Amino acid sequence: MIFNNDKAIYLQIADRLCDEILAGHFIEDERIPSVREYAVTLQVNTNTAVKAYDELARDGIIYNKRGLGYFVTKGAAQEIMKTRKADFVKNTLPEMFRQMKLLGITMDDIIKYWNE
């Protein structure tokens, strides 16, 4: 995984796990890779992966079964989608609309690009 400097690495790892849940790679009540396995996969320090898992557990996306590992919470995909949609509407759309206005891009243009 290539990390960017705009966001803490552990948050980028948490986002990646959320992406994998949304993509159906991990389903409800399914075990996800252990912290160590995921750290090795992403070539990061185990403590960084622990922070990502802790963040997701706090958000109710994953849960820990003592001695068995972490599992995807029921309704996690819907919760991720709800949170991301709200963030998109609040943070991404205003800038996108501003740029569209500056560049003279209309909704008809967007629909045309979407359909291509």
Short mmCIF file of C-alpha atoms in Angstrom, two decimals:
data_model
loop_
_atom_site.label_atom_id
_atom_site.label_comp_id
_atom_site.label_asym_id
_atom_site.label_seq_id
_atom_site.Cartn_x
_atom_site.Cartn_y
_atom_site.Cartn_z
CA MET A 1 0.00 0.00 0.00
CA ILE A 2 1.27 3.45 -0.85
CA PHE A 3 0.56 5.96 1.89
CA ASN A 4 0.11 9.68 1.43
CA ASN A 5 1.10 12.48 3.79
CA ASP A 6 -2.39 14.00 4.02
CA LYS A 7 -3.63 11.60 6.69
CA ALA A 8 -2.18 9.50 9.50
CA ILE A 9 -1.10 6.04 8.33
CA TYR A 10 -3.32 4.24 10.83
CA LEU A 11 -6.35 6.11 9.46
CA GLN A 12 -5.38 5.16 5.92
CA ILE A 13 -5.18 1.52 7.06
CA ALA A 14 -8.61 1.82 8.68
CA ASP A 15 -9.96 3.30 5.43
CA ARG A 16 -8.49 0.40 3.47
CA LEU A 17 -10.18 -2.14 5.73
CA CYS A 18 -13.44 -0.24 5.31
CA ASP A 19 -12.95 -0.31 1.52
CA GLU A 20 -12.47 -4.08 1.72
CA ILE A 21 -15.65 -4.45 3.77
CA LEU A 22 -17.59 -2.33 1.27
CA ALA A 23 -16.16 -4.37 -1.62
CA GLY A 24 -17.39 -7.57 0.05
CA HIS A 25 -13.94 -9.00 0.76
CA PHE A 26 -14.97 -9.29 4.41
CA ILE A 27 -18.60 -9.90 5.32
CA GLU A 28 -20.57 -9.60 8.55
CA ASP A 29 -19.31 -11.82 11.38
CA GLU A 30 -16.34 -12.91 9.24
CA ARG A 31 -12.87 -12.89 10.74
CA ILE A 32 -10.50 -10.32 9.28
CA PRO A 33 -6.72 -10.76 9.18
CA SER A 34 -4.98 -10.48 12.51
CA VAL A 35 -3.23 -7.25 13.37
CA ARG A 36 0.14 -8.88 12.74
CA GLU A 37 -0.95 -10.42 9.43
CA TYR A 38 -2.29 -7.11 8.19
CA ALA A 39 0.81 -5.23 9.37
CA VAL A 40 3.01 -7.65 7.44
CA THR A 41 0.79 -7.40 4.34
CA LEU A 42 0.99 -3.61 4.38
CA GLN A 43 4.61 -3.50 5.56
CA VAL A 44 3.85 -1.29 8.55
CA ASN A 45 4.69 -1.44 12.23
CA THR A 46 2.33 -3.67 14.22
CA ASN A 47 1.56 -0.77 16.58
CA THR A 48 0.27 1.25 13.62
CA ALA A 49 -2.05 -1.59 12.62
CA VAL A 50 -3.21 -1.89 16.25
CA LYS A 51 -4.22 1.79 16.20
CA ALA A 52 -6.21 1.21 12.99
CA TYR A 53 -8.02 -1.79 14.47
CA ASP A 54 -8.70 0.11 17.70
CA GLU A 55 -10.16 2.98 15.69
CA LEU A 56 -12.47 0.65 13.78
CA ALA A 57 -13.49 -1.15 16.98
CA ARG A 58 -14.32 2.21 18.61
CA ASP A 59 -16.44 3.08 15.57
CA GLY A 60 -18.27 -0.26 15.83
CA ILE A 61 -17.04 -1.51 12.45
CA ILE A 62 -15.17 -4.51 13.85
CA TYR A 63 -15.27 -6.34 17.16
CA ASN A 64 -12.83 -8.55 19.03
CA LYS A 65 -13.56 -12.09 20.12
CA ARG A 66 -10.98 -12.74 22.80
CA GLY A 67 -8.54 -15.38 21.61
CA LEU A 68 -10.08 -15.59 18.13
CA GLY A 69 -9.34 -12.21 16.57
CA TYR A 70 -11.34 -9.41 15.00
CA PHE A 71 -14.59 -9.83 13.11
CA VAL A 72 -16.80 -7.56 10.99
CA THR A 73 -19.76 -6.16 12.92
CA LYS A 74 -23.28 -6.74 11.59
CA GLY A 75 -24.34 -3.69 9.59
CA ALA A 76 -20.73 -2.47 9.24
CA ALA A 77 -20.96 -1.90 5.48
CA GLN A 78 -24.11 0.19 5.87
CA GLU A 79 -22.52 2.22 8.68
CA ILE A 80 -19.36 2.83 6.62
CA MET A 81 -21.46 3.92 3.64
CA LYS A 82 -23.62 6.22 5.79
CA THR A 83 -20.55 7.87 7.33
CA ARG A 84 -18.73 8.23 4.03
CA LYS A 85 -21.76 9.67 2.25
CA ALA A 86 -22.16 12.29 4.98
CA ASP A 87 -18.46 13.16 4.75
CA PHE A 88 -18.64 13.35 0.94
CA VAL A 89 -21.64 15.69 1.03
CA LYS A 90 -20.10 17.89 3.72
CA ASN A 91 -16.48 18.03 2.55
CA THR A 92 -16.11 16.96 -1.08
CA LEU A 93 -19.20 18.26 -2.85
CA PRO A 94 -18.83 21.93 -1.88
CA GLU A 95 -15.33 22.07 -3.38
CA MET A 96 -16.44 20.10 -6.42
CA PHE A 97 -19.36 22.47 -7.01
CA ARG A 98 -17.07 25.46 -6.58
CA GLN A 99 -14.69 24.07 -9.19
CA MET A 100 -17.57 23.22 -11.52
CA LYS A 101 -18.81 26.81 -11.30
CA LEU A 102 -15.35 28.24 -11.95
CA LEU A 103 -14.81 25.94 -14.93
CA GLY A 104 -18.30 26.31 -16.37
CA ILE A 105 -19.12 22.62 -15.97
CA THR A 106 -22.86 21.97 -15.92
CA MET A 107 -24.83 19.05 -14.50
CA ASP A 108 -25.55 18.04 -18.10
CA ASP A 109 -21.77 17.83 -18.64
CA ILE A 110 -21.45 15.64 -15.56
CA ILE A 111 -24.20 13.31 -16.76
CA LYS A 112 -22.50 13.07 -20.15
CA TYR A 113 -19.13 12.22 -18.50
CA TRP A 114 -20.83 9.72 -16.18
CA ASN A 115 -22.40 7.90 -19.11
CA GLU A 116 -19.16 7.68 -21.09
#
